[in-house]
Amino acid sequence: MNTERAPERRGAAALPLTADCVQCDAFCCVALPLTVSADFAIDKPAGQPCPHVSSDGRCGIHANLVARGFPGCRAYDCFGAGQQLTRAIRTAARPSWRDDPAGAPQLFAAFDVLRQLHEMLVYLVDALTRSVSPVVWGRAGDLADRIGELARRPPAGLAGVDIPAERVAVGAVLREVSASVRAADPPGADVPRTLRRSRGSGAAADWSGRHLSGADLRGADLAGAVLIGADLRGADLSRTDLRGADLRAADLRGVDLREALYLTVAQLGSARTDDATRLPTLMLVAPDPLR
């Protein structure tokens, strides 16, 4: 990690990038649709409050989400977009979605845009801690500044943000940083040749249920990989790109993740961890382990 270049000086300054449900007006519990699945016990259309949301915006089953059939809620992360939008609404003395049903769709749309901007910022802040060339670091910093400015727009102004275009630009820089970091050392012995370089448009790896305990996966490009239920106990994930990897029910107990790239709290929330799971320095909050 490059600790001399402070990412907090860039576009993420003063923006919350960790969810704080106490400061949020229950946006994820209302704006998002739910579909009966292994992640959610009920169907719910977008814009309709979850039946478990109380009048004060709190989740009535938060302590028992997994047992009640809602592990998807426990793993979800708005990256701080919920409280950021709630604060903006209150600062502008604008009615909430509760008080102004006609204006609620605009607020829900703004939440969707803001959540994606905050997610991009989380990844860019990670990239800015990596030891890469000044040119690459500068590009990541410029993008963080731009995304941060977009995220500070008032709710009405978020409708004009071109999210697909911003994702393309951010994704290109994140891949460049990843390739640079992973190339610094030889890849691990258990990393397939096809995963040793940036895949570009190649298909993501599907390692669902694989027994990878103790595997040497240093320098692997596992961006977007499906690792549902994989046994990764004791695996070496140093400089492994995990951006967007599906870690639901993956066993990460005792795994050292301090040098893993682009790992989020949401991913950890869906995996199986324990007190011996070592987190990246930049991890903003510790996960609530599934034990």
CSV table of C-alpha atoms in Angstrom, one decimal, residues 18-279:
chain,number,residue,atom,x,y,z
A,18,THR,CA,-19.7,3.6,4.6
A,19,ALA,CA,-23.4,2.9,5.1
A,20,ASP,CA,-24.9,4.3,8.3
A,21,CYS,CA,-28.5,3.2,8.4
A,22,VAL,CA,-29.3,5.3,11.5
A,23,GLN,CA,-28.6,8.5,9.4
A,24,CYS,CA,-30.6,7.2,6.4
A,25,ASP,CA,-34.3,7.5,5.6
A,26,ALA,CA,-34.6,3.8,4.7
A,27,PHE,CA,-33.9,4.3,1.0
A,28,CYS,CA,-32.7,0.8,0.3
A,29,CYS,CA,-35.7,-0.7,2.1
A,30,VAL,CA,-38.1,1.3,0.0
A,31,ALA,CA,-36.6,2.2,-3.4
A,32,LEU,CA,-35.3,-1.3,-4.3
A,33,PRO,CA,-37.3,-4.3,-5.5
A,34,LEU,CA,-37.1,-7.6,-3.8
A,35,THR,CA,-37.5,-11.0,-5.5
A,36,VAL,CA,-38.1,-14.3,-3.7
A,37,SER,CA,-34.8,-16.1,-3.8
A,38,ALA,CA,-32.1,-17.4,-1.5
A,39,ASP,CA,-31.4,-13.7,-0.7
A,40,PHE,CA,-34.9,-12.5,0.0
A,41,ALA,CA,-38.0,-14.2,1.5
A,42,ILE,CA,-40.5,-12.0,-0.2
A,43,ASP,CA,-41.4,-10.2,-3.4
A,44,LYS,CA,-41.6,-6.4,-3.2
A,45,PRO,CA,-41.9,-3.9,-6.0
A,46,ALA,CA,-39.5,-0.9,-6.2
A,47,GLY,CA,-40.9,2.1,-4.4
A,48,GLN,CA,-42.9,0.1,-1.8
A,49,PRO,CA,-41.7,0.0,1.7
A,50,CYS,CA,-40.6,-3.4,3.0
A,51,PRO,CA,-43.2,-4.7,5.5
A,52,HIS,CA,-40.4,-5.0,8.1
A,53,VAL,CA,-39.6,-1.2,8.0
A,54,SER,CA,-41.1,0.6,11.1
A,55,SER,CA,-42.5,4.1,11.1
A,56,ASP,CA,-39.2,5.5,12.2
A,57,GLY,CA,-37.4,4.0,9.3
A,58,ARG,CA,-35.7,1.2,11.2
A,59,CYS,CA,-35.6,-2.5,10.3
A,60,GLY,CA,-37.7,-4.5,12.7
A,61,ILE,CA,-35.8,-7.8,12.0
A,62,HIS,CA,-32.3,-6.4,11.6
A,63,ALA,CA,-30.9,-8.7,14.3
A,64,ASN,CA,-32.3,-11.7,12.6
A,65,LEU,CA,-32.1,-11.0,8.9
A,66,VAL,CA,-30.4,-14.2,7.9
A,67,ALA,CA,-32.7,-16.4,10.1
A,68,ARG,CA,-35.8,-14.7,8.6
A,69,GLY,CA,-34.7,-15.2,5.1
A,70,PHE,CA,-33.1,-11.9,4.2
A,71,PRO,CA,-29.3,-12.5,3.8
A,72,GLY,CA,-29.3,-10.2,0.8
A,73,CYS,CA,-30.2,-7.3,3.0
A,74,ARG,CA,-27.4,-8.0,5.4
A,75,ALA,CA,-24.9,-8.1,2.4
A,76,TYR,CA,-26.3,-5.0,0.7
A,77,ASP,CA,-24.2,-1.8,0.9
A,78,CYS,CA,-25.2,1.6,-0.4
A,79,PHE,CA,-21.6,2.9,0.2
A,80,GLY,CA,-23.0,5.8,2.2
A,81,ALA,CA,-25.3,7.0,-0.5
A,82,GLY,CA,-28.4,6.7,1.7
A,83,GLN,CA,-27.3,9.0,4.4
A,84,GLN,CA,-25.7,11.4,1.9
A,85,LEU,CA,-29.1,11.8,0.1
A,86,THR,CA,-31.0,12.0,3.4
A,87,ARG,CA,-28.7,14.8,4.5
A,88,ALA,CA,-29.1,16.7,1.2
A,89,ILE,CA,-32.9,16.5,1.4
A,90,ARG,CA,-32.9,17.8,4.9
A,91,THR,CA,-30.4,20.6,4.2
A,92,ALA,CA,-32.6,21.8,1.3
A,93,ALA,CA,-35.7,21.5,3.5
A,94,ARG,CA,-37.2,19.2,0.9
A,95,PRO,CA,-40.0,16.8,1.8
A,96,SER,CA,-39.0,13.2,2.3
A,97,TRP,CA,-40.5,10.3,0.2
A,98,ARG,CA,-42.9,9.8,3.1
A,99,ASP,CA,-44.2,13.3,3.0
A,100,ASP,CA,-44.3,13.8,-0.7
A,101,PRO,CA,-45.3,10.6,-2.5
A,102,ALA,CA,-45.5,12.4,-5.9
A,103,GLY,CA,-41.8,13.4,-5.5
A,104,ALA,CA,-40.7,10.0,-4.2
A,105,PRO,CA,-39.8,8.5,-7.7
A,106,GLN,CA,-37.3,11.3,-8.3
A,107,LEU,CA,-35.7,10.7,-4.9
A,108,PHE,CA,-35.5,7.0,-5.5
A,109,ALA,CA,-33.9,7.6,-8.9
A,110,ALA,CA,-31.4,9.9,-7.3
A,111,PHE,CA,-30.5,7.2,-4.7
A,112,ASP,CA,-29.8,4.7,-7.5
A,113,VAL,CA,-27.4,7.2,-9.2
A,114,LEU,CA,-25.8,8.3,-6.0
A,115,ARG,CA,-25.2,4.7,-4.9
A,116,GLN,CA,-23.3,3.9,-8.1
A,117,LEU,CA,-21.2,7.0,-7.8
A,118,HIS,CA,-20.3,6.2,-4.2
A,119,GLU,CA,-19.4,2.6,-5.3
A,120,MET,CA,-17.0,4.0,-7.9
A,121,LEU,CA,-15.5,6.3,-5.3
A,122,VAL,CA,-14.8,3.4,-3.0
A,123,TYR,CA,-12.9,1.6,-5.7
A,124,LEU,CA,-11.0,4.7,-6.7
A,125,VAL,CA,-10.0,5.4,-3.1
A,126,ASP,CA,-8.6,1.8,-3.0
A,127,ALA,CA,-6.7,2.5,-6.3
A,128,LEU,CA,-5.2,5.7,-4.9
A,129,THR,CA,-3.6,3.7,-2.1
A,130,ARG,CA,-1.7,1.5,-4.5
A,131,SER,CA,1.9,1.9,-5.6
A,132,VAL,CA,1.6,2.7,-9.3
A,133,SER,CA,3.2,5.1,-11.7
A,134,PRO,CA,2.5,8.8,-11.1
A,135,VAL,CA,0.6,9.0,-14.4
A,136,VAL,CA,-1.8,6.2,-13.5
A,137,TRP,CA,-2.2,7.5,-10.0
A,138,GLY,CA,-3.0,11.0,-11.5
A,139,ARG,CA,-5.7,9.6,-13.7
A,140,ALA,CA,-7.3,7.8,-10.8
A,141,GLY,CA,-7.1,11.0,-8.7
A,142,ASP,CA,-8.7,13.1,-11.5
A,143,LEU,CA,-11.5,10.6,-11.8
A,144,ALA,CA,-12.1,10.6,-8.1
A,145,ASP,CA,-12.3,14.4,-8.2
A,146,ARG,CA,-14.9,14.2,-11.0
A,147,ILE,CA,-17.0,11.5,-9.5
A,148,GLY,CA,-16.9,13.3,-6.1
A,149,GLU,CA,-18.2,16.5,-7.7
A,150,LEU,CA,-21.0,14.6,-9.4
A,151,ALA,CA,-21.9,12.9,-6.1
A,152,ARG,CA,-22.2,16.4,-4.5
A,153,ARG,CA,-24.9,17.5,-6.9
A,154,PRO,CA,-28.4,18.1,-5.4
A,155,PRO,CA,-30.9,15.3,-5.9
A,156,ALA,CA,-32.5,16.9,-9.0
A,157,GLY,CA,-29.1,17.3,-10.6
A,158,LEU,CA,-28.2,13.6,-10.3
A,159,ALA,CA,-30.7,12.8,-13.1
A,160,GLY,CA,-28.2,14.2,-15.7
A,161,VAL,CA,-25.3,12.0,-14.7
A,162,ASP,CA,-24.2,9.5,-17.4
A,163,ILE,CA,-23.6,6.5,-15.2
A,164,PRO,CA,-22.6,4.1,-18.1
A,165,ALA,CA,-20.0,6.5,-19.4
A,166,GLU,CA,-18.6,7.1,-15.9
A,167,ARG,CA,-18.4,3.4,-15.3
A,168,VAL,CA,-16.5,2.8,-18.5
A,169,ALA,CA,-13.9,5.5,-17.5
A,170,VAL,CA,-13.6,4.3,-14.0
A,171,GLY,CA,-13.4,0.6,-15.0
A,172,ALA,CA,-10.5,1.4,-17.4
A,173,VAL,CA,-8.4,3.0,-14.7
A,174,LEU,CA,-9.2,0.3,-12.1
A,175,ARG,CA,-8.1,-2.4,-14.5
A,176,GLU,CA,-4.9,-0.4,-15.3
A,177,VAL,CA,-4.1,-0.1,-11.6
A,178,SER,CA,-4.9,-3.8,-11.0
A,179,ALA,CA,-2.7,-4.9,-13.9
A,180,SER,CA,0.2,-2.8,-12.5
A,181,VAL,CA,-0.1,-4.0,-9.0
A,182,ARG,CA,-0.5,-7.7,-10.0
A,183,ALA,CA,2.5,-7.5,-12.3
A,184,ALA,CA,4.8,-6.4,-9.5
A,185,ASP,CA,5.3,-10.1,-8.4
A,186,PRO,CA,5.0,-13.4,-10.1
A,187,PRO,CA,1.5,-14.9,-9.9
A,188,GLY,CA,0.9,-17.7,-7.5
A,189,ALA,CA,1.5,-21.3,-8.5
A,190,ASP,CA,-2.2,-22.2,-8.4
A,191,VAL,CA,-3.4,-19.3,-10.7
A,192,PRO,CA,-4.4,-20.6,-14.1
A,193,ARG,CA,-2.5,-18.9,-17.0
A,194,THR,CA,-5.7,-17.4,-18.3
A,195,LEU,CA,-6.2,-15.5,-15.0
A,196,ARG,CA,-2.6,-14.1,-14.8
A,197,ARG,CA,-3.3,-11.1,-17.0
A,198,SER,CA,-6.2,-8.6,-17.3
A,199,ARG,CA,-8.9,-10.5,-19.2
A,200,GLY,CA,-10.4,-7.4,-20.9
A,201,SER,CA,-13.6,-8.7,-22.4
A,202,GLY,CA,-13.0,-12.3,-21.4
A,203,ALA,CA,-15.5,-14.4,-19.4
A,204,ALA,CA,-15.3,-14.3,-15.6
A,205,ALA,CA,-14.1,-17.4,-13.9
A,206,ASP,CA,-16.8,-19.7,-12.3
A,207,TRP,CA,-15.3,-21.4,-9.2
A,208,SER,CA,-18.6,-22.0,-7.4
A,209,GLY,CA,-18.1,-24.6,-4.7
A,210,ARG,CA,-14.5,-25.2,-5.5
A,211,HIS,CA,-12.1,-26.5,-2.8
A,212,LEU,CA,-9.4,-23.8,-2.9
A,213,SER,CA,-8.2,-24.2,0.7
A,214,GLY,CA,-4.6,-23.2,0.9
A,215,ALA,CA,-4.4,-22.3,-2.8
A,216,ASP,CA,-1.7,-19.9,-4.0
A,217,LEU,CA,-3.8,-17.3,-5.8
A,218,ARG,CA,-1.4,-14.4,-5.7
A,219,GLY,CA,-1.9,-12.0,-8.5
A,220,ALA,CA,-5.0,-13.6,-9.9
A,221,ASP,CA,-7.6,-11.5,-11.9
A,222,LEU,CA,-10.8,-12.7,-10.2
A,223,ALA,CA,-12.8,-9.5,-11.1
A,224,GLY,CA,-16.4,-10.7,-11.6
A,225,ALA,CA,-15.5,-14.3,-10.7
A,226,VAL,CA,-18.2,-16.5,-9.2
A,227,LEU,CA,-17.0,-18.0,-6.0
A,228,ILE,CA,-20.3,-18.9,-4.4
A,229,GLY,CA,-19.7,-21.4,-1.6
A,230,ALA,CA,-16.0,-21.8,-2.5
A,231,ASP,CA,-13.6,-23.0,0.3
A,232,LEU,CA,-10.8,-20.4,0.4
A,233,ARG,CA,-9.6,-21.1,3.9
A,234,GLY,CA,-5.9,-20.4,4.1
A,235,ALA,CA,-5.7,-19.3,0.5
A,236,ASP,CA,-3.1,-16.6,-0.4
A,237,LEU,CA,-5.1,-13.7,-2.0
A,238,SER,CA,-2.2,-11.2,-2.0
A,239,ARG,CA,-2.7,-8.7,-4.9
A,240,THR,CA,-5.7,-10.6,-6.1
A,241,ASP,CA,-8.3,-8.5,-8.0
A,242,LEU,CA,-11.7,-9.2,-6.4
A,243,ARG,CA,-13.7,-6.4,-7.9
A,244,GLY,CA,-17.3,-7.5,-8.2
A,245,ALA,CA,-16.4,-11.1,-7.4
A,246,ASP,CA,-19.5,-13.1,-6.0
A,247,LEU,CA,-18.4,-14.2,-2.6
A,248,ARG,CA,-21.7,-15.4,-1.3
A,249,ALA,CA,-21.2,-18.1,1.3
A,250,ALA,CA,-17.5,-18.3,0.3
A,251,ASP,CA,-15.4,-19.5,3.3
A,252,LEU,CA,-12.9,-16.8,4.1
A,253,ARG,CA,-12.2,-17.9,7.6
A,254,GLY,CA,-8.6,-17.2,8.6
A,255,VAL,CA,-7.8,-15.7,5.1
A,256,ASP,CA,-5.4,-12.8,4.9
A,257,LEU,CA,-7.1,-10.2,2.7
A,258,ARG,CA,-4.9,-7.2,3.6
A,259,GLU,CA,-3.4,-6.9,0.1
A,260,ALA,CA,-6.5,-7.9,-1.9
A,261,LEU,CA,-7.7,-5.3,-4.5
A,262,TYR,CA,-11.1,-3.8,-4.6
A,263,LEU,CA,-12.7,-5.8,-1.8
A,264,THR,CA,-15.9,-4.3,-0.3
A,265,VAL,CA,-17.8,-4.6,2.9
A,266,ALA,CA,-20.8,-5.9,0.9
A,267,GLN,CA,-18.7,-8.8,-0.4
A,268,LEU,CA,-17.5,-9.7,3.1
A,269,GLY,CA,-21.1,-9.4,4.4
A,270,SER,CA,-22.2,-12.2,2.1
A,271,ALA,CA,-19.2,-14.4,2.8
A,272,ARG,CA,-18.3,-16.6,5.8
A,273,THR,CA,-15.6,-14.9,7.9
A,274,ASP,CA,-14.2,-15.1,11.5
A,275,ASP,CA,-12.1,-13.1,13.9
A,276,ALA,CA,-9.0,-14.5,12.1
A,277,THR,CA,-10.0,-13.0,8.7
A,278,ARG,CA,-7.5,-10.2,8.1
A,279,LEU,CA,-9.0,-7.2,6.3
